[in-house]
Tab-separated table of C-alpha atoms in Angstrom:
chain	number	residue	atom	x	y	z
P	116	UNK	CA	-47.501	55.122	50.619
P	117	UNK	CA	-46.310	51.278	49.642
P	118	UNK	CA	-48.757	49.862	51.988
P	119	UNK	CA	-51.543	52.157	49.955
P	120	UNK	CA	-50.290	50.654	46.750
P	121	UNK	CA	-50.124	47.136	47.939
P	122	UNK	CA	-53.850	47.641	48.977
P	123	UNK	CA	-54.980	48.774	45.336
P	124	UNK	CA	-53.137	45.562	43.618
P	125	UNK	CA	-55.421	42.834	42.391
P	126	UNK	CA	-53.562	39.672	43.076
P	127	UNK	CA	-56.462	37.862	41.209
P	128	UNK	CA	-55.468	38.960	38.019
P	129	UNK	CA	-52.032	37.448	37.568
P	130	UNK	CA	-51.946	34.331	37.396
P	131	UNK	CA	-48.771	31.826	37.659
P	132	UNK	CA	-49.123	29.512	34.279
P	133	UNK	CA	-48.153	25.930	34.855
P	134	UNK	CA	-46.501	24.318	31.809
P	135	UNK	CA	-47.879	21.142	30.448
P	136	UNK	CA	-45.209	18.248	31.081
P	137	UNK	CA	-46.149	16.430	28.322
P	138	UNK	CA	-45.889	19.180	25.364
P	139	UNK	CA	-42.536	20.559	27.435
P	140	UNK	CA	-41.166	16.448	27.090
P	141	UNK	CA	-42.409	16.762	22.975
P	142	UNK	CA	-40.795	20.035	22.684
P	143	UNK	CA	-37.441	18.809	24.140
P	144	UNK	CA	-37.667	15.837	21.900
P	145	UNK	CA	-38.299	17.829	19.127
P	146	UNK	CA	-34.955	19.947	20.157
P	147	UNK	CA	-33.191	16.710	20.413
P	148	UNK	CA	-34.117	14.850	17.074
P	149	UNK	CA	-33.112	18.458	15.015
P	150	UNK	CA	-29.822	18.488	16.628
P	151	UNK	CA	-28.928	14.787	16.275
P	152	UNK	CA	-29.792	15.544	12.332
P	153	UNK	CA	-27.582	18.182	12.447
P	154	UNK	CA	-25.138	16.698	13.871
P	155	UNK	CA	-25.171	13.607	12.203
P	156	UNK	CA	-24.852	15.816	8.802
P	157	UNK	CA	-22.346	17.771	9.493
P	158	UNK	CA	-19.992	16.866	12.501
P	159	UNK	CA	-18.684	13.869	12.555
P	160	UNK	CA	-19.376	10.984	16.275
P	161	UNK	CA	-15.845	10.846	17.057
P	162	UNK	CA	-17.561	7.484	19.351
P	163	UNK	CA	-15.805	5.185	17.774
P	164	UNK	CA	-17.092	1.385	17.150
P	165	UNK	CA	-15.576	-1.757	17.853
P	166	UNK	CA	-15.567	-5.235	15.985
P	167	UNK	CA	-18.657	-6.462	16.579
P	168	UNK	CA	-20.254	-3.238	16.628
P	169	UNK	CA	-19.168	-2.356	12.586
P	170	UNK	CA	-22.161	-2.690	10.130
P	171	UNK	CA	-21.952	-6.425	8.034
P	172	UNK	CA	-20.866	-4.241	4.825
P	173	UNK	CA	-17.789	-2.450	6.673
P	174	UNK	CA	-14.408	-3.496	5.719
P	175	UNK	CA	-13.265	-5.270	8.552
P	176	UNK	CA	-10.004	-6.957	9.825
P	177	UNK	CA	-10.947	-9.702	12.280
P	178	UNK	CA	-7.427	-8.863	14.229
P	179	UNK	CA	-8.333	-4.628	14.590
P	180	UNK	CA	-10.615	-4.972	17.536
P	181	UNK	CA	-11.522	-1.451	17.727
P	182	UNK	CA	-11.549	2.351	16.379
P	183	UNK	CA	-13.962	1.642	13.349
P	184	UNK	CA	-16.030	5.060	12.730
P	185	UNK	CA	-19.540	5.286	12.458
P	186	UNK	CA	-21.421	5.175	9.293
P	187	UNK	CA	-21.826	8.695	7.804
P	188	UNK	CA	-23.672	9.190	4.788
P	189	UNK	CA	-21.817	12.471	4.708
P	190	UNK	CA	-19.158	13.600	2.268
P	191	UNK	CA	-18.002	16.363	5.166
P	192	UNK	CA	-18.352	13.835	7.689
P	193	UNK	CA	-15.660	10.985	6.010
P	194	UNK	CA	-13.519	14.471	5.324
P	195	UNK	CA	-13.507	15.792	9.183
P	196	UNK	CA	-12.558	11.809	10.190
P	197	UNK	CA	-9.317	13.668	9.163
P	198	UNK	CA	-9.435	15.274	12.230
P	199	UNK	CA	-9.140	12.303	14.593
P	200	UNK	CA	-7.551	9.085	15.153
P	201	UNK	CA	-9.446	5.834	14.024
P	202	UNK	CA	-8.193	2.385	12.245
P	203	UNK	CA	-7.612	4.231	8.760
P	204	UNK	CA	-5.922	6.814	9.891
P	205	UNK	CA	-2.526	5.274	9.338
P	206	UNK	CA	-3.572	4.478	5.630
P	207	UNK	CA	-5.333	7.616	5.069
P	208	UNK	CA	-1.864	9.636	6.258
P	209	UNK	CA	0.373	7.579	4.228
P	210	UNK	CA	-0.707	8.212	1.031
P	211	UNK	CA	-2.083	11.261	1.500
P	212	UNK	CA	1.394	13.040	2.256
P	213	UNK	CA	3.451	11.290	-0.480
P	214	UNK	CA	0.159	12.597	-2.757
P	215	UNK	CA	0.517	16.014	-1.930
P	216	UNK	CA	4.323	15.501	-2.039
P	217	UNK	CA	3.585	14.727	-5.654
P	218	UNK	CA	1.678	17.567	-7.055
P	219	UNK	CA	4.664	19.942	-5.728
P	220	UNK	CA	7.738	17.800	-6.320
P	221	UNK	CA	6.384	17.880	-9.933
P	222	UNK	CA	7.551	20.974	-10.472
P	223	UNK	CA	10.825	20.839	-8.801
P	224	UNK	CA	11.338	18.102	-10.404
P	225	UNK	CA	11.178	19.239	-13.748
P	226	UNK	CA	13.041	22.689	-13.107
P	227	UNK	CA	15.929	20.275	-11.688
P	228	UNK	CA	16.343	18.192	-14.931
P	229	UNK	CA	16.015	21.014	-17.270
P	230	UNK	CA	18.610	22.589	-15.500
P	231	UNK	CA	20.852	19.211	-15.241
P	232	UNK	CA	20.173	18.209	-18.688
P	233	UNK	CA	19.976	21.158	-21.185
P	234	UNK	CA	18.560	19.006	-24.387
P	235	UNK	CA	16.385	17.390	-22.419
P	236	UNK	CA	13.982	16.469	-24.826
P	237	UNK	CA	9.931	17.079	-23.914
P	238	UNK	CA	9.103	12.939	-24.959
P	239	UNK	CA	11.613	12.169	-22.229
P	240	UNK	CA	9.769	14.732	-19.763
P	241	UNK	CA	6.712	13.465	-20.759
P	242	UNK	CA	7.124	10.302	-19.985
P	243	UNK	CA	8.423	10.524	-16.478
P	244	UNK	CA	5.787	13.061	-15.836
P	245	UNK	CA	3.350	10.402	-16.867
P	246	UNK	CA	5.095	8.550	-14.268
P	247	UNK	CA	4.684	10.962	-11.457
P	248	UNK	CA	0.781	11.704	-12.569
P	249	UNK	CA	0.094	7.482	-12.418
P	250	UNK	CA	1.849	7.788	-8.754
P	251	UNK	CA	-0.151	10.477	-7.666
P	252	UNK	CA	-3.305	8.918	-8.639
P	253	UNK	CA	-2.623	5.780	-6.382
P	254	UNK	CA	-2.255	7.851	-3.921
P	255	UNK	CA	-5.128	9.850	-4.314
P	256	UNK	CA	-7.744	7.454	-5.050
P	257	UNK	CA	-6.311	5.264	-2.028
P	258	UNK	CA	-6.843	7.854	0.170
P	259	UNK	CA	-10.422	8.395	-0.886
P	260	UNK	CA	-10.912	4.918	-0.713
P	261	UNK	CA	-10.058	4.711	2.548
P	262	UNK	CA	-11.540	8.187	4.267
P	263	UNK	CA	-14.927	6.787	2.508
P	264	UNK	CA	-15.154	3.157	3.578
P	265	UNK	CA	-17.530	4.845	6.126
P	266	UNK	CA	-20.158	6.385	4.282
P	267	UNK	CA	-22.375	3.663	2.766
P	268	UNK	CA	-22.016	0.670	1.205
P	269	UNK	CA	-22.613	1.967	-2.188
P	270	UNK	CA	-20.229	4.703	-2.228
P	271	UNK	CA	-17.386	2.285	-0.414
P	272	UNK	CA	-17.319	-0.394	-3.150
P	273	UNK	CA	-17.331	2.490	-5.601
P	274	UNK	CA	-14.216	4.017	-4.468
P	275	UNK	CA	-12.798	0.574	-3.962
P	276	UNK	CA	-13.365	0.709	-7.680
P	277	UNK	CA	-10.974	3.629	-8.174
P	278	UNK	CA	-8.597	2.405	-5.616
P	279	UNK	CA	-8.130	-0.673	-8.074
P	280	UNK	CA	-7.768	1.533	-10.941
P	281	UNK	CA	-4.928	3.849	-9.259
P	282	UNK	CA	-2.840	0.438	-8.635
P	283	UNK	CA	-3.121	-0.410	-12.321
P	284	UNK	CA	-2.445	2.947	-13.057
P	285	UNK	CA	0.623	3.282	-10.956
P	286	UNK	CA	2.169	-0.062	-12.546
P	287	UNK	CA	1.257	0.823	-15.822
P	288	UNK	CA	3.066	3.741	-15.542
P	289	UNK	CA	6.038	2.597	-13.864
P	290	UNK	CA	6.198	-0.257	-16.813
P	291	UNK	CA	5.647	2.259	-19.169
P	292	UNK	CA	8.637	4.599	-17.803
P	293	UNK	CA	11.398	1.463	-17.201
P	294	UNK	CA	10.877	0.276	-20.674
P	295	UNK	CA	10.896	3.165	-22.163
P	296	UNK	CA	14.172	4.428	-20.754
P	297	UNK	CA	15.472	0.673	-20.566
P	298	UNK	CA	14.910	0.365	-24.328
P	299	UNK	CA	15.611	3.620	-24.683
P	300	UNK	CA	17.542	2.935	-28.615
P	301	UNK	CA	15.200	-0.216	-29.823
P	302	UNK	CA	11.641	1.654	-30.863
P	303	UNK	CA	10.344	-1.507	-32.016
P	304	UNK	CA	10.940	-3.888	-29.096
P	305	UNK	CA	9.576	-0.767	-27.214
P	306	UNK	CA	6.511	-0.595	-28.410
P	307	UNK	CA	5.996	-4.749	-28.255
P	308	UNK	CA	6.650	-4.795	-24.911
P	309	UNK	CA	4.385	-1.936	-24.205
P	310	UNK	CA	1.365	-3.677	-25.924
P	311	UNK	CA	2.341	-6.922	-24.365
P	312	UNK	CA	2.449	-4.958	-20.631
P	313	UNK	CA	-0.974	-2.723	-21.042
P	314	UNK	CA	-2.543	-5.786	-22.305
P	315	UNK	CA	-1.789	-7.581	-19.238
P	316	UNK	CA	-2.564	-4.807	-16.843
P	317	UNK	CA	-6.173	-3.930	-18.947
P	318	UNK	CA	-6.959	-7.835	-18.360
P	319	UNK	CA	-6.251	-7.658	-14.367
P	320	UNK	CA	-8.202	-4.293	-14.542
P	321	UNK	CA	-11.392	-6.174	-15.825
P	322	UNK	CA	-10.667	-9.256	-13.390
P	323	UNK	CA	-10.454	-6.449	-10.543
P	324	UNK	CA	-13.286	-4.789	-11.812
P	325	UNK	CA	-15.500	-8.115	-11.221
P	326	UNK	CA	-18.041	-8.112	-9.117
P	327	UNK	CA	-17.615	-11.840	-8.420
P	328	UNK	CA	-14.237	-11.333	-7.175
P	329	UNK	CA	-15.079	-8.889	-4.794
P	330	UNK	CA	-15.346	-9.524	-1.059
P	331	UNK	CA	-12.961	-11.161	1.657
P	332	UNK	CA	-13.341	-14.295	0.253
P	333	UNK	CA	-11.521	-13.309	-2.851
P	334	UNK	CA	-8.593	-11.438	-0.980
P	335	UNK	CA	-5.257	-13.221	-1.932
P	336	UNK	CA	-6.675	-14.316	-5.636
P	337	UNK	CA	-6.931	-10.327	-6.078
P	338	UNK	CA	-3.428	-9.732	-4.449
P	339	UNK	CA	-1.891	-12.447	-6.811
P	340	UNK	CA	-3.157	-10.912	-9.903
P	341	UNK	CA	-1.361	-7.388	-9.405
P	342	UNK	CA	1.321	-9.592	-8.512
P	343	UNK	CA	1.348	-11.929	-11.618
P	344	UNK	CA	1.032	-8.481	-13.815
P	345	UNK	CA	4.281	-7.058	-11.917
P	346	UNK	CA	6.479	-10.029	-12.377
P	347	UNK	CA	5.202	-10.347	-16.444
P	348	UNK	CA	6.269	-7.153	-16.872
P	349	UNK	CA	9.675	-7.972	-15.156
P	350	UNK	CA	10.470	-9.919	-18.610
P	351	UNK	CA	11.765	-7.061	-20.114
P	352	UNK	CA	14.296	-6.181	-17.320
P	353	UNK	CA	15.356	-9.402	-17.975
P	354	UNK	CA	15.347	-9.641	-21.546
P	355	UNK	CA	17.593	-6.558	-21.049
P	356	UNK	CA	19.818	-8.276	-18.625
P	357	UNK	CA	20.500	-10.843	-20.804
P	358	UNK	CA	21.337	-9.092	-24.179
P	359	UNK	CA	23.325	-6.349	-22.564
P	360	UNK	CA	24.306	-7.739	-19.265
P	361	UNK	CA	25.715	-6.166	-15.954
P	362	UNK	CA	26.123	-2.747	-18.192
P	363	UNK	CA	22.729	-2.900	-18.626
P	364	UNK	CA	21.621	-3.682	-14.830
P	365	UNK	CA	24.307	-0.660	-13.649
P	366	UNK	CA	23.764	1.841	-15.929
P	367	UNK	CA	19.588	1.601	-16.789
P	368	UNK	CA	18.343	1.179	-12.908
P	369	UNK	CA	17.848	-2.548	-12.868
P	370	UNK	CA	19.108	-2.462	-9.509
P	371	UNK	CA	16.431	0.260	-8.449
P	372	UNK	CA	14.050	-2.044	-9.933
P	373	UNK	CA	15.041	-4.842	-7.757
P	374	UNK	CA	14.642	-3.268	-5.047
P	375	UNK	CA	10.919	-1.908	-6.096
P	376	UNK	CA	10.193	-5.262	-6.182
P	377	UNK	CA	11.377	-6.017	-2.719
P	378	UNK	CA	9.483	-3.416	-1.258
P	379	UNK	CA	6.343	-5.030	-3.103
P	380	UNK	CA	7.221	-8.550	-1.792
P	381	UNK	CA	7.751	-6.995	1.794
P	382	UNK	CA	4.592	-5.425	1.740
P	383	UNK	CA	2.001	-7.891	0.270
P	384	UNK	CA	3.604	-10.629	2.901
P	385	UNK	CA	2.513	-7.717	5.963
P	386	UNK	CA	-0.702	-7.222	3.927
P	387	UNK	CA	-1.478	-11.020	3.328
P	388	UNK	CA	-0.364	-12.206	6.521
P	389	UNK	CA	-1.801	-9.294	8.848
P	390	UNK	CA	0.924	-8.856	10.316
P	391	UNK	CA	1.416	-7.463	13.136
P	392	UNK	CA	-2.163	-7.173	14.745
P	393	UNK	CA	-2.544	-10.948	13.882
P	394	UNK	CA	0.113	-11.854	16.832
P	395	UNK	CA	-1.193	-8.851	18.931
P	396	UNK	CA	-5.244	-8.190	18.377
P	397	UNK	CA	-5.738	-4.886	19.476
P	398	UNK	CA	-2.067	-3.887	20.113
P	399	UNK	CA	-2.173	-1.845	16.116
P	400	UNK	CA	-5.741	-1.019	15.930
P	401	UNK	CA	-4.466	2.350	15.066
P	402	UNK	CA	-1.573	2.552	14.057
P	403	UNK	CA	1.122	0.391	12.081
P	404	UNK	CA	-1.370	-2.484	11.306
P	405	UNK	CA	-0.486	-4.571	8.201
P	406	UNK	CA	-2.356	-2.137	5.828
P	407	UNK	CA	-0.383	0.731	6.795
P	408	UNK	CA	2.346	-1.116	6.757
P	409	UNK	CA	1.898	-2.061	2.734
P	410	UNK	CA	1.087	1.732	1.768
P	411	UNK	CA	4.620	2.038	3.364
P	412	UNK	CA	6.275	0.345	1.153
P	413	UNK	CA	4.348	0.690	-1.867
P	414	UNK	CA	5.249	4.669	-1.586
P	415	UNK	CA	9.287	3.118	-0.918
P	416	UNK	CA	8.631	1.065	-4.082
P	417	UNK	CA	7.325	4.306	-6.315
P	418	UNK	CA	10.562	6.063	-5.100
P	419	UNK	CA	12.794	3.398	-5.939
P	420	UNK	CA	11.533	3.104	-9.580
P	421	UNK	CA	11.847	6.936	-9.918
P	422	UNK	CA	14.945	6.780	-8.884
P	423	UNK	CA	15.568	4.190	-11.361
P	424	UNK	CA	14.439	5.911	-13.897
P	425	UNK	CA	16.317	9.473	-13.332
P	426	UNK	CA	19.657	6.629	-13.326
P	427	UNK	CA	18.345	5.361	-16.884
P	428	UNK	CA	17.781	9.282	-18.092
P	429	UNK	CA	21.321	9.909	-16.670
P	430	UNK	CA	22.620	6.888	-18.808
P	431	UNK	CA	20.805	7.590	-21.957
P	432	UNK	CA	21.545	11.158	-21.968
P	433	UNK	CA	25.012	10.870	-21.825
P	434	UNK	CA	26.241	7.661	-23.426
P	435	UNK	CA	23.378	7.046	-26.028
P	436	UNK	CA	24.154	9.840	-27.545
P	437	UNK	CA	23.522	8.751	-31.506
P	438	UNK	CA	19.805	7.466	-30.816
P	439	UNK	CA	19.342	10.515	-28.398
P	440	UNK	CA	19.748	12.881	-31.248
C-alpha cells in the first residue's frame, strides 16, 4: 500500500525554494536598524564612555577617566540612567534624597511646631516654609541638571540654567529666613537688608545667566560670585553681633550660621580643587569625586541654617515676647 502511494507522488511538483542572500542580508538589516531605533528611544546603552570618547559639548572633568553615558536625546532615557551606576550618579543621589526628604519633612515639620509653639503665628510659618520650598528647589533642579547633561547640548545648558537659579534660590531664601528671625523686632532694618540681599543675589543671577560666562573657562569666576553674594549677606549676622553681642550669636543661631558657612568653604575647596580624583584619576570616577563631595555639604549647610533658624524661632517666641504680639 505505501509503496503504491509513493509511486503516484509527483516529486516534480514541489519544489525546494532557495532564499535570495542578498534580500535575506537587507531584511536582517532592516530588523537591525528598527531595533537600534527602538532601543536607542527608549532603553537606555548602559556601555558607558570614557574621556576621550565623551562628545566636545559634554561636561567633562579631565581627572574622571571613565563612566560618562551616552548621548540620549531621550527624556526616558536620562530618567532610566537612574537605574545604573555612571559618573553622576553620586550627584544625582545626593540631592535627589534630601529633595524628596523635603517635600515630606514639610509636613512634619509644620505639625511639630504647631504643636511646640501654640501662637505660632502663619508669617513665621511662612517664612520658614519659604525656606524649605527654596531648599527643595536646589535640589530638584540639581538633580535634573545633572540626570540631563546627557541628552543634547541644548537641553544640558538649559537645565544648567535652572541649576543656577535653584542656588540663588536656596541663598535667597536662607538670607531671607536668618534675617528675618535675626531681626526678628527691627521691621525697618529688616526690610533694608532684604532689598540690599535680593539685590545682590538678582545681580549674580544675571551674571550667571550670561552666556559669556559660561563654559570651563569661566569656572572659579562663577564659583566666586555665589561666594561674594554669601559673605555680603553675612553683614547682617554681623551687624547683629555687634549691636547685641554674644546674646545675639547664642540665642538667634549665629553659631548655626557659622557653621553653614564652613560647610560652604569645605565644599567649594573639594569642588575647586577636584579633589580627590585630581591625586587619584580614575580611583572616584563614580563615586565620591569632588562634585559629590560639594552636594554633600551644601545639603549639611541647608540643615545647619534650618537648624539655625528653628534656634532663632525658639528665641523669639519665648523672650521677644512684646514685638511677638
Amino acid at each position: 500500500m505505501l509503496l503504491d502511494i509513493l509511486d503516484t507522488f509527483d516529486v516534480s511538483k514541489f519544489r525546494i525554494r532557495r532564499q535570495d542572500p542578498i534580500a535575506r542580508q537587507q531584511r536582517v538589516a532592516s530588523v537591525d536598524v528598527k531595533q537600534h531605533r527602538k532601543t536607542h528611544d527608549s532603553i537606555p546603552q548602559r556601555v558607558l564612555l570614557t574621556l576621550e570618547e565623551v562628545p566636545k559639548w559634554y561636561d567633562i572633568n579631565p581627572f574622571i577617566l571613565t563612566g560618562y553615558r551616552h548621548q540620549t536625546n531621550s527624556l526616558l532615557g536620562c530618567l532610566a540612567s537612574w537605574t545604573y551606576l555612571h559618573n553622576e550618579s553620586g550627584n544625582i543621589y545626593s540631592h535627589l534624597i534630601p529633595a524628596v526628604a523635603a517635600i515630606f519633612g514639610h509636613r512634619l515639620l509644620y505639625n511639630y511646631l504647631r504643636t511646640e509653639y501654640a501662637n505660632l503665628r502663619d508669617k513665621d510659618w511662612t517664612i520658614i516654609s519659604l525656606q524649605l520650598w527654596a531648599a527643595l528647589a536646589c535640589m530638584s533642579t540639581s538633580t535634573m541638571y545633572h540626570t540631563m547633561i546627557c541628552h543634547s547640548p541644548k537641553v544640558k545648558h538649559n537645565c544648567l540654567m535652572y541649576d543656577y537659579v535653584g542656588i540663588l534660590a536656596v541663598m535667597l531664601g536662607n538670607f531671607i529666613s536668618g534675617i528675618y528671625f535675626g531681626f526678628y523686632c527691627e521691621p525697618r532694618l529688616r526690610l533694608t537688608y532684604w532689598i540690599l540681599v535680593t539685590s545682590m543675589s538678582l545681580a549674580t543671577g544675571v551674571v550667571m545667566l550670561n552666556r559669556r560666562f559660561h563654559g570651563p573657562k569661566w569656572r572659579r569666576f562663577r564659583m566666586n560670585c555665589f561666594l561674594l553674594t554669601g559673605f555680603f549677606a553675612s553683614a547682617p549676622m554681623v551687624h547683629g553681633t555687634i549691636r547685641w553681642g554674644r546674646e545675639f550669636v547664642r540665642k538667634t543661631g549665629v553659631r548655626y550660621y557659622l557653621l553653614e558657612i564652613l560647610c560652604i568653604l569645605i565644599g567649594c575647596f573639594f569642588y575647586e580643587r577636584r579633589l580627590p580624583e585630581r591625586l587619584f584619576p580614575g580611583r572616584f570616577d563614580i563615586w565620591w569625586h569632588s562634585h559629590t563631595i560639594w552636594h554633600v555639604f551644601v545639603v549639611l549647610g541647608v540643615g545647619m541654617h534650618l537648624v539655625g533658624t528653628l534656634t532663632a524661632l525658639d528665641y523669639d517666641y519665648h523672650y521677644r515676647s512684646v514685638c511677638y504680639a
